[in-house]
Coordinates of N, CA and C in Angstrom, one line a residue:
M1 N 2.6 -57.2 1.5 CA 3.8 -57.7 0.9 C 4.5 -55.9 1.0
K2 N 2.6 -55.2 0.2 CA 3.1 -53.2 0.2 C 4.2 -53.0 1.3
K3 N 3.4 -53.0 2.2 CA 3.5 -52.1 3.4 C 5.1 -53.0 4.1
L4 N 6.3 -54.2 3.8 CA 6.2 -54.3 4.4 C 7.5 -54.1 3.1
V5 N 6.9 -54.0 2.0 CA 8.2 -52.8 1.1 C 7.8 -50.9 1.4
L6 N 6.8 -50.9 1.3 CA 7.3 -49.9 1.9 C 8.0 -49.5 3.2
L7 N 7.7 -49.8 4.0 CA 9.1 -50.2 5.6 C 10.0 -50.1 5.3
C8 N 11.2 -51.1 4.3 CA 12.3 -50.7 3.5 C 12.8 -50.0 3.0
A9 N 12.3 -48.9 2.3 CA 12.5 -47.8 1.6 C 12.1 -46.8 2.1
C10 N 11.3 -46.8 3.6 CA 11.3 -45.6 4.7 C 13.2 -45.3 5.2
A11 N 13.6 -47.1 5.5 CA 14.1 -46.9 6.9 C 15.9 -46.8 4.9
I12 N 15.8 -47.4 3.5 CA 16.9 -46.4 3.4 C 17.4 -45.3 2.5
G13 N 16.1 -44.7 3.0 CA 15.2 -43.0 2.8 C 16.4 -42.8 4.2
A14 N 16.1 -42.9 5.0 CA 16.2 -42.0 6.3 C 17.8 -42.9 6.8
L15 N 17.9 -44.1 5.7 CA 20.3 -44.1 6.1 C 20.5 -43.1 5.3
A16 N 20.4 -43.0 3.8 CA 20.7 -42.1 2.8 C 20.9 -40.8 2.8
S17 N 19.9 -41.0 3.5 CA 19.3 -38.9 4.3 C 20.5 -38.3 5.1
S18 N 20.6 -39.3 6.3 CA 22.0 -39.3 6.9 C 23.3 -38.8 7.0
A19 N 23.9 -39.9 6.3 CA 25.2 -40.2 4.8 C 25.0 -39.6 4.7
Q20 N 24.2 -38.4 3.7 CA 25.1 -37.2 2.7 C 24.8 -36.3 3.8
S21 N 24.3 -36.2 4.7 CA 25.0 -35.5 6.3 C 26.0 -34.0 6.3
P22 N 26.2 -32.8 5.2 CA 27.7 -32.4 5.9 C 29.0 -32.4 6.5
I23 N 29.9 -33.4 6.5 CA 30.8 -32.5 7.5 C 31.5 -31.9 6.7
D24 N 32.5 -30.9 7.4 CA 33.7 -30.1 6.8 C 35.0 -30.4 7.6
H25 N 35.4 -29.5 6.5 CA 37.0 -29.8 7.4 C 37.8 -29.0 6.7
F26 N 38.7 -28.6 8.3 CA 39.6 -27.1 8.0 C 41.0 -28.0 8.5
N27 N 41.6 -27.7 7.9 CA 43.7 -27.0 8.5 C 43.1 -26.3 9.5
V28 N 44.3 -27.0 10.2 CA 44.9 -26.2 11.1 C 45.9 -26.0 12.3
G29 N 46.7 -25.9 11.5 CA 48.2 -25.3 11.5 C 49.0 -28.0 10.8
P30 N 49.3 -28.6 11.7 CA 48.9 -29.4 11.3 C 48.3 -30.7 11.8
Y31 N 47.1 -29.9 11.8 CA 45.8 -31.1 12.2 C 44.4 -30.5 11.8
V32 N 44.0 -31.5 11.1 CA 42.4 -32.5 10.2 C 41.5 -31.4 11.3
I33 N 40.6 -30.2 11.4 CA 39.1 -30.8 12.4 C 38.0 -30.8 11.6
D34 N 37.5 -31.9 12.5 CA 36.1 -32.8 11.2 C 34.7 -31.9 12.0
Y35 N 34.1 -30.6 11.5 CA 33.2 -30.1 12.4 C 31.8 -29.6 11.5
N36 N 30.4 -31.5 12.7 CA 29.7 -31.6 12.3 C 29.0 -30.7 12.8
G37 N 28.6 -29.4 14.0 CA 27.5 -28.6 13.8 C 28.3 -28.4 15.0
K38 N 27.7 -27.8 16.2 CA 28.1 -26.9 17.8 C 27.9 -28.6 18.5
G39 N 29.3 -28.8 19.4 CA 29.1 -30.1 20.2 C 29.8 -31.5 20.0
D40 N 30.3 -30.9 18.8 CA 30.2 -32.2 17.6 C 31.1 -31.9 16.6
V41 N 32.0 -32.0 17.0 CA 33.8 -32.1 15.9 C 35.1 -33.5 16.7
K42 N 36.3 -33.2 15.4 CA 37.2 -34.9 16.0 C 38.0 -33.8 15.6
Y43 N 39.3 -34.2 16.1 CA 40.4 -33.3 15.1 C 41.2 -35.1 15.5
R44 N 42.1 -34.9 14.0 CA 43.3 -35.7 14.2 C 44.5 -35.5 13.7
L45 N 45.6 -36.8 13.5 CA 46.5 -35.2 12.9 C 46.8 -35.9 11.5
R46 N 46.9 -34.7 10.1 CA 47.2 -34.6 9.7 C 47.7 -35.3 8.4
D47 N 47.9 -36.5 7.0 CA 48.7 -37.1 7.1 C 49.3 -36.9 6.7
G48 N 50.3 -37.9 6.7 CA 51.8 -38.0 5.6 C 52.6 -36.4 7.5
I49 N 51.6 -35.8 8.4 CA 52.8 -34.6 9.4 C 53.6 -35.5 9.9
D50 N 54.8 -34.5 10.2 CA 55.9 -35.3 11.2 C 56.6 -34.2 12.4
L51 N 55.8 -34.0 13.3 CA 55.8 -32.2 14.5 C 57.3 -32.2 14.4
Y52 N 58.0 -32.9 14.9 CA 59.6 -31.8 13.8 C 59.9 -31.8 12.7
D53 N 59.3 -32.0 12.2 CA 58.9 -31.2 10.5 C 58.8 -29.6 10.3
F54 N 57.1 -30.1 10.8 CA 56.7 -29.6 10.8 C 56.5 -27.9 11.3
F55 N 57.1 -27.8 12.4 CA 58.0 -26.0 14.3 C 60.0 -26.4 13.7
E56 N 60.1 -26.9 12.6 CA 61.5 -27.5 12.9 C 62.3 -27.2 13.8
L57 N 62.0 -28.5 14.8 CA 62.1 -28.7 16.0 C 63.5 -30.0 15.7
Q58 N 64.4 -29.9 16.6 CA 65.7 -31.2 16.2 C 65.5 -32.1 17.9
R59 N 65.7 -33.2 16.9 CA 64.6 -34.7 17.8 C 65.2 -34.6 19.1
D60 N 66.7 -33.5 20.1 CA 66.8 -33.3 20.8 C 65.8 -32.5 21.9
T61 N 64.7 -31.9 20.5 CA 64.4 -30.1 22.0 C 63.8 -30.5 23.2
T62 N 64.2 -29.3 23.7 CA 63.6 -29.5 25.0 C 62.2 -28.2 24.8
V63 N 62.1 -27.9 25.1 CA 60.5 -26.9 25.5 C 60.3 -26.3 26.3
V64 N 60.8 -24.9 25.9 CA 61.3 -24.7 28.0 C 60.3 -23.3 29.0
V65 N 58.8 -23.1 28.7 CA 58.7 -22.1 29.4 C 59.0 -21.7 30.2
N66 N 58.8 -19.7 30.2 CA 59.8 -18.1 30.6 C 59.3 -18.0 31.6
C67 N 59.3 -18.6 33.1 CA 58.8 -17.7 33.6 C 59.2 -16.2 34.0
P68 N 58.2 -15.2 34.2 CA 59.1 -13.9 35.1 C 59.8 -13.6 36.1
K69 N 61.0 -12.7 36.1 CA 61.2 -13.3 36.8 C 60.8 -12.1 38.1
P70 N 60.8 -12.2 39.5 CA 59.8 -11.5 40.1 C 60.4 -9.9 40.4
D71 N 60.1 -9.0 40.8 CA 60.8 -7.9 40.3 C 61.3 -7.7 41.8
L72 N 62.1 -8.3 42.5 CA 63.0 -8.5 43.6 C 63.3 -6.4 44.2
V73 N 63.5 -6.6 46.0 CA 63.6 -5.2 45.8 C 64.9 -5.5 46.3
E74 N 65.4 -3.9 46.3 CA 67.3 -4.1 45.8 C 67.6 -3.2 47.6
H75 N 66.7 -2.4 47.5 CA 66.4 -1.3 49.0 C 65.4 -0.6 48.6
G76 N 65.3 -0.5 50.3 CA 64.1 -0.1 50.6 C 64.3 0.9 52.2
V77 N 63.5 1.9 52.0 CA 62.5 2.3 53.4 C 61.7 1.8 53.8
E78 N 61.3 1.4 55.0 CA 60.5 0.8 56.4 C 60.4 2.0 56.7
I79 N 58.9 1.4 57.3 CA 58.5 2.8 58.4 C 58.0 1.2 60.0
G80 N 57.5 1.6 61.3 CA 57.0 -0.1 61.3 C 57.2 0.3 63.1
A81 N 56.3 -0.5 62.9 CA 55.3 0.0 64.4 C 55.6 -1.6 65.1
K82 N 55.8 -1.5 67.0 CA 55.6 -2.8 67.0 C 55.0 -2.9 68.7
I83 N 54.3 -3.6 68.5 CA 53.7 -3.8 70.7 C 53.8 -5.0 70.6
G84 N 54.5 -5.2 72.6 CA 54.8 -7.3 72.5 C 55.1 -6.9 74.6
F85 N 54.0 -7.6 74.9 CA 54.0 -7.8 76.1 C 55.0 -9.0 76.9
G86 N 55.5 -9.0 78.2 CA 56.5 -8.9 79.8 C 56.2 -9.9 80.2
S87 N 56.1 -10.3 81.5 CA 56.7 -10.5 82.5 C 55.6 -9.1 83.7
H88 N 55.7 -8.1 83.4 CA 55.5 -7.7 84.3 C 55.0 -5.5 83.3
G89 N 55.1 -5.8 82.2 CA 54.9 -5.0 81.4 C 54.7 -5.2 80.2
L90 N 54.1 -4.1 79.1 CA 54.8 -3.7 78.0 C 55.6 -3.1 77.6
A91 N 56.2 -3.2 76.2 CA 56.8 -2.5 75.0 C 56.6 -2.5 73.6
W92 N 57.5 -1.3 73.5 CA 56.3 -0.7 72.1 C 57.6 0.3 71.4
D93 N 57.9 0.8 70.1 CA 58.1 1.2 69.7 C 58.4 1.7 68.7
V94 N 58.9 2.7 67.3 CA 58.6 2.9 66.0 C 60.2 3.0 65.9
A95 N 59.7 2.9 64.2 CA 61.4 2.6 63.9 C 61.6 3.1 63.1
G96 N 62.5 3.5 62.2 CA 62.7 3.8 60.8 C 63.7 3.2 60.2
R97 N 63.6 2.3 59.5 CA 65.1 1.5 59.2 C 65.7 1.6 57.8
Y98 N 66.4 1.3 56.9 CA 67.1 0.9 55.0 C 67.3 -0.3 55.0
A99 N 67.1 -0.6 54.0 CA 67.2 -2.0 54.0 C 68.1 -2.6 52.4
I100 N 69.1 -3.1 52.6 CA 70.3 -3.0 51.7 C 70.6 -4.1 51.5
S101 N 70.4 -4.4 50.1 CA 70.1 -6.4 49.4 C 71.9 -6.2 49.6
V102 N 72.1 -7.3 50.7 CA 73.7 -7.5 50.4 C 74.3 -9.3 49.7
A103 N 73.5 -9.7 49.2 CA 73.5 -11.2 48.3 C 72.0 -11.9 47.3
Q104 N 71.7 -12.6 47.3 CA 70.6 -12.6 47.0 C 69.4 -13.2 47.5
N105 N 68.3 -12.5 48.3 CA 67.7 -12.6 49.6 C 68.3 -12.5 50.7
V106 N 68.8 -11.7 51.1 CA 69.4 -11.9 52.1 C 70.1 -9.7 52.5
Y107 N 69.4 -9.9 53.1 CA 68.9 -7.7 53.3 C 69.5 -7.1 55.0
F108 N 71.0 -6.9 54.4 CA 71.2 -5.8 56.4 C 70.0 -5.1 55.8
T109 N 70.2 -4.9 57.5 CA 68.6 -3.8 57.4 C 68.9 -2.8 58.7
P110 N 69.6 -1.7 58.2 CA 70.0 -0.1 60.0 C 68.8 0.8 59.7
G111 N 68.9 1.1 61.1 CA 67.8 2.0 61.2 C 67.7 2.8 63.0
L112 N 66.7 2.8 63.7 CA 67.2 4.0 64.0 C 65.1 4.3 65.0
Q113 N 64.8 3.5 66.4 CA 63.4 3.2 67.3 C 63.6 4.0 67.5
V114 N 62.9 3.9 68.3 CA 62.3 5.3 69.8 C 61.2 4.7 70.6
G115 N 61.0 4.2 71.6 CA 60.0 3.1 72.0 C 60.2 3.9 73.8
M116 N 59.5 2.9 74.5 CA 59.0 2.8 75.8 C 59.1 1.3 75.9
T117 N 59.3 1.2 77.7 CA 58.6 -0.1 78.4 C 57.9 0.3 79.4
M118 N 57.3 -0.5 79.7 CA 56.6 0.4 81.9 C 56.0 -0.8 82.1
R119 N 56.3 -0.7 83.1 CA 55.9 -2.2 83.8 C 54.0 -1.7 84.8
T120 N 53.1 -2.1 84.6 CA 51.5 -3.3 84.4 C 51.1 -3.2 85.5
S121 N 51.9 -4.3 86.7 CA 51.5 -5.7 86.9 C 51.2 -5.3 88.6
D122 N 51.9 -4.1 88.5 CA 51.0 -3.4 89.5 C 51.0 -2.2 89.6
P123 N 50.5 -1.0 90.7 CA 50.9 0.7 90.7 C 51.8 1.3 90.0
T124 N 52.9 0.3 91.1 CA 54.2 1.3 91.5 C 54.4 2.2 90.2
D125 N 54.5 3.0 89.8 CA 55.6 3.4 88.5 C 56.1 3.2 87.7
Y126 N 56.8 2.4 87.1 CA 58.4 2.4 86.5 C 57.9 2.7 85.0
A127 N 58.7 3.3 83.5 CA 58.8 3.6 82.7 C 60.2 4.2 82.1
A128 N 60.2 3.5 80.9 CA 61.4 4.2 80.5 C 61.9 4.5 79.3
L129 N 62.3 5.9 78.8 CA 62.0 5.9 77.3 C 63.4 5.0 76.9
E130 N 63.1 4.6 75.2 CA 64.2 3.7 75.0 C 64.6 4.3 73.6
V131 N 66.4 4.8 72.7 CA 66.7 5.6 72.1 C 67.6 4.6 71.3
G132 N 67.3 3.6 70.8 CA 68.3 2.4 69.7 C 68.5 2.2 68.5
V133 N 69.6 1.9 68.0 CA 69.7 1.0 66.7 C 69.8 0.2 66.5
P134 N 68.3 -0.8 65.1 CA 68.1 -2.5 65.8 C 69.4 -1.8 64.3
L135 N 70.0 -3.2 65.0 CA 71.2 -3.6 63.2 C 70.5 -4.9 63.0
T136 N 70.2 -4.8 61.7 CA 69.5 -7.3 61.9 C 69.6 -7.3 59.5
I137 N 69.9 -8.5 60.2 CA 70.1 -8.9 59.0 C 68.5 -9.9 57.9
G138 N 68.2 -9.8 56.6 CA 66.6 -10.0 56.7 C 67.0 -11.2 56.1
F139 N 66.2 -13.0 55.7 CA 65.8 -13.5 54.4 C 64.9 -13.1 54.1
S140 N 64.4 -13.2 53.1 CA 64.0 -12.8 51.7 C 63.2 -12.7 51.0
E141 N 62.8 -13.1 50.2 CA 62.8 -13.4 48.5 C 61.5 -12.3 48.3
M142 N 62.3 -10.9 49.2 CA 60.8 -9.8 49.6 C 60.9 -8.6 47.7
A143 N 59.5 -9.3 47.3 CA 59.4 -8.5 45.6 C 58.4 -7.3 45.8
R144 N 58.4 -6.2 45.0 CA 57.1 -5.6 44.5 C 55.8 -6.5 44.3
H145 N 56.1 -7.7 44.1 CA 55.0 -8.1 43.7 C 54.9 -9.7 43.8
K146 N 54.8 -9.2 45.0 CA 54.9 -11.3 45.0 C 54.7 -11.4 46.5
V147 N 53.9 -12.4 47.2 CA 54.0 -12.4 49.0 C 55.3 -12.9 49.2
S148 N 56.3 -13.3 50.2 CA 56.7 -14.1 50.5 C 56.9 -14.3 52.3
I149 N 57.4 -15.0 52.5 CA 57.9 -14.4 54.0 C 59.0 -14.4 54.5
Y150 N 59.6 -13.3 55.9 CA 61.0 -12.5 56.1 C 60.5 -13.6 57.2
A151 N 62.5 -13.6 57.0 CA 62.8 -13.7 58.8 C 63.6 -13.0 58.9
E152 N 63.9 -12.6 60.4 CA 65.2 -11.7 61.1 C 66.1 -11.6 61.9
I153 N 66.9 -11.5 61.5 CA 67.8 -11.1 63.4 C 68.2 -10.6 64.2
G154 N 69.0 -10.2 64.6 CA 69.4 -9.0 65.3 C 70.4 -8.9 67.0
I155 N 70.9 -8.0 67.4 CA 70.3 -7.0 67.2 C 70.1 -5.5 68.1
V156 N 69.8 -4.9 69.1 CA 70.3 -3.5 69.0 C 70.6 -3.0 70.4
P157 N 71.6 -2.3 69.8 CA 72.1 -1.2 71.3 C 70.9 -0.3 71.8
A158 N 70.6 -0.1 72.7 CA 69.8 1.0 73.7 C 70.6 2.1 74.4
F159 N 70.2 3.5 74.2 CA 70.1 3.8 75.2 C 68.7 4.2 76.6
Y160 N 68.8 3.9 77.4 CA 67.7 4.2 78.5 C 67.2 5.6 79.5
T161 N 66.1 6.2 79.2 CA 66.5 6.4 80.9 C 64.6 6.7 81.2
L162 N 64.8 6.6 82.8 CA 64.0 6.3 83.4 C 63.1 7.5 82.8
T163 N 61.7 8.0 82.4 CA 60.4 9.0 82.7 C 60.0 8.8 83.6
S164 N 59.3 7.5 84.6 CA 58.8 8.2 86.2 C 58.8 6.7 86.3
K165 N 59.2 7.3 87.4 CA 59.7 5.9 89.1 C 59.3 6.8 90.6
P166 N 58.4 5.7 91.3 CA 58.4 5.9 92.5 C 59.4 6.5 93.6
D167 N 58.8 6.9 94.9 CA 59.8 8.4 95.3 C 61.1 7.8 95.6
D168 N 60.6 6.0 96.7 CA 61.8 5.6 96.8 C 63.1 5.1 96.3
Y169 N 63.0 5.2 95.0 CA 64.1 4.6 93.1 C 64.5 4.9 94.6
K170 N 65.8 4.0 93.1 CA 66.9 3.1 93.7 C 68.1 2.3 92.9
Y171 N 67.3 1.9 91.9 CA 68.2 1.9 91.1 C 68.7 3.5 89.7
K172 N 70.0 2.6 89.2 CA 69.9 4.3 88.2 C 68.6 4.7 87.1
K173 N 68.9 5.7 87.2 CA 68.0 6.3 85.8 C 68.2 6.1 84.4
S174 N 69.9 6.5 83.9 CA 69.8 6.2 83.2 C 71.4 4.9 82.3
G175 N 70.9 4.4 81.3 CA 71.6 3.2 80.9 C 71.8 2.2 79.9
V176 N 71.8 1.7 79.5 CA 73.1 1.1 77.9 C 72.0 0.6 78.3
L177 N 71.4 -0.5 76.8 CA 70.8 -1.9 76.5 C 71.3 -3.2 75.4
I178 N 71.6 -3.8 75.5 CA 72.6 -4.7 74.5 C 71.2 -5.7 74.1
S179 N 70.0 -5.3 72.9 CA 68.8 -6.7 73.0 C 69.6 -7.3 72.5
P180 N 69.3 -8.7 72.0 CA 68.8 -8.9 70.9 C 67.2 -9.6 70.9
M181 N 67.6 -9.8 69.2 CA 66.2 -10.2 68.6 C 65.7 -10.7 67.6
G182 N 64.4 -10.9 67.3 CA 64.5 -11.6 66.5 C 62.9 -12.0 66.0
E183 N 62.6 -11.5 64.6 CA 61.4 -11.3 63.6 C 61.0 -12.4 62.7
C184 N 59.6 -12.5 62.2 CA 60.0 -12.9 61.7 C 57.3 -12.7 60.6
G185 N 58.0 -13.0 60.2 CA 55.9 -12.9 59.5 C 56.1 -12.4 58.1
L186 N 54.4 -12.0 57.6 CA 54.4 -12.0 55.5 C 55.6 -10.3 55.3
N187 N 54.9 -10.7 53.6 CA 55.1 -9.3 52.6 C 54.7 -9.3 52.5
I188 N 52.8 -8.5 52.2 CA 52.2 -7.9 51.2 C 52.2 -7.2 50.3
P189 N 52.8 -7.3 48.7 CA 52.3 -6.2 48.2 C 51.8 -5.1 48.4
S190 N 51.6 -3.9 48.2 CA 50.1 -3.0 48.4 C 50.7 -1.8 47.0
G191 N 50.3 -2.3 45.6 CA 51.2 -1.4 44.1 C 51.8 -1.3 45.0
D192 N 53.5 -0.5 44.6 CA 54.5 -0.6 44.6 C 55.4 -0.7 45.4
N193 N 54.5 -0.9 46.5 CA 55.3 -0.7 47.7 C 55.0 -2.0 48.4
I194 N 55.1 -2.5 49.9 CA 54.9 -3.3 50.6 C 54.7 -3.5 52.0
F195 N 53.7 -4.4 52.2 CA 53.3 -4.2 53.7 C 53.7 -4.8 54.9
R196 N 54.4 -5.1 56.2 CA 54.8 -6.1 56.4 C 53.9 -6.5 57.5
I197 N 54.1 -7.5 58.2 CA 53.1 -7.7 59.0 C 53.7 -8.8 59.6
G198 N 54.4 -9.0 61.4 CA 54.5 -10.0 62.2 C 54.2 -10.2 63.1
V199 N 55.6 -11.4 63.6 CA 56.2 -10.5 65.2 C 57.5 -10.6 65.4
W200 N 56.9 -10.9 67.2 CA 58.7 -10.2 67.4 C 58.5 -11.1 68.6
G201 N 60.6 -11.4 69.2 CA 60.8 -11.6 71.0 C 61.8 -10.6 70.3
E202 N 62.1 -10.1 71.3 CA 63.2 -9.5 72.9 C 63.4 -9.2 73.9
A203 N 64.7 -9.7 74.2 CA 65.6 -9.9 75.1 C 66.1 -8.4 75.6
K204 N 65.8 -7.6 76.2 CA 66.9 -6.4 76.5 C 67.1 -6.4 78.2
L205 N 68.4 -6.6 77.7 CA 69.3 -6.5 78.8 C 70.8 -5.5 79.4
N206 N 70.2 -5.2 79.7 CA 71.1 -4.2 80.2 C 72.6 -4.7 81.3
T207 N 73.3 -3.1 80.3 CA 74.7 -3.9 80.9 C 74.5 -3.4 82.6
A208 N 73.7 -2.7 83.6 CA 74.3 -2.5 84.6 C 74.5 -3.8 85.7
T209 N 74.8 -3.2 87.4 CA 74.8 -4.4 87.8 C 73.6 -4.9 88.3
D210 N 73.9 -6.9 88.7 CA 72.3 -7.2 89.2 C 71.3 -5.7 90.4
N211 N 72.1 -4.9 90.2 CA 71.5 -4.4 91.6 C 71.4 -3.1 91.0
D212 N 71.4 -2.9 90.1 CA 71.0 -2.0 89.1 C 70.4 -1.2 87.8
N213 N 69.7 -3.5 88.0 CA 69.6 -3.4 86.6 C 67.8 -3.1 86.9
I214 N 67.2 -2.1 86.2 CA 66.0 -1.6 86.7 C 65.3 -2.6 85.7
Y215 N 65.6 -3.3 83.9 CA 64.3 -3.9 83.9 C 65.0 -5.3 84.0
K216 N 65.4 -6.2 85.0 CA 65.4 -7.5 85.4 C 64.6 -7.3 87.4
K217 N 64.5 -6.3 87.9 CA 63.9 -5.8 89.2 C 62.0 -5.3 88.7
Q218 N 63.0 -4.7 87.7 CA 61.1 -4.5 87.5 C 60.4 -4.7 86.3
L219 N 60.8 -3.4 85.5 CA 60.8 -3.5 84.1 C 60.1 -5.2 83.1
G220 N 61.0 -5.7 83.7 CA 61.7 -6.8 82.4 C 62.1 -7.4 81.3
V221 N 62.7 -8.4 80.9 CA 63.8 -8.8 80.3 C 63.5 -9.3 78.9
G222 N 62.6 -10.0 78.4 CA 62.2 -10.6 77.4 C 60.0 -10.8 77.4
F223 N 60.1 -9.8 75.8 CA 59.0 -9.1 75.6 C 58.9 -9.5 74.2
A224 N 57.6 -10.1 73.8 CA 56.9 -11.3 72.2 C 56.3 -9.9 72.0
G225 N 55.7 -9.5 70.6 CA 54.2 -8.8 70.0 C 54.3 -9.1 69.3
L226 N 53.9 -7.9 68.4 CA 53.1 -8.0 67.2 C 54.0 -6.8 66.3
K227 N 54.4 -6.6 65.2 CA 54.9 -5.1 64.6 C 54.0 -5.6 63.2
V228 N 54.3 -4.1 62.9 CA 53.7 -4.1 61.7 C 54.1 -2.7 60.5
G229 N 54.3 -3.0 59.6 CA 55.8 -1.7 58.5 C 55.2 -1.6 57.0
Y230 N 56.1 -0.9 56.7 CA 55.8 -0.4 55.4 C 56.9 -0.1 54.6
L231 N 57.0 -0.8 54.0 CA 58.7 -0.7 52.9 C 58.5 0.3 52.0
F232 N 58.6 0.9 51.6 CA 58.6 2.0 50.6 C 60.1 1.7 49.2

């Protein structure tokens, strides 16, 4: 009997001890925090609190989170280089262009480029030096601190002259090209400037007659390849 009484007394003492463990209460804004040691936290809205009144909100209030607007490029100078391959050979050029914003996410980009088209499909030596004026319209959310995609279409009027030809050459040595082109790729921030990498395609259309068309006969008309550029 004594053992049973002692066991009951111990149980009652243990319950009383746990019931007397202190719980700290904190008021944090409109909430009550019950803190009973690390990892033992409960919270609830304080009695009689109306969040609309507490934060002085209207009943139809909409909370809007304003995101910072990207630093869009209004204008800039791009230095770039392209290389591509066609059915008979390869073409490359370097260019400087000036990008001007003409509407939201629309850019007009005139410039100047110098390049060469060379035949490599057989030992016959043909090469043409080209000087052109690329005129393109680009579409992109071009920002200085945000990765974005871009696409461009345009036309490249150019003057060409042959720098290499065989002894039995029978075509016009120089002339004019009108070349439609397209390009797409990525704008990648680089500090306050933009690194550009993409793919391009171009059709070099010679204004000469078929009999004198050195591109159609020897150098190739369609070319496609890679482009890299840096916009300041």
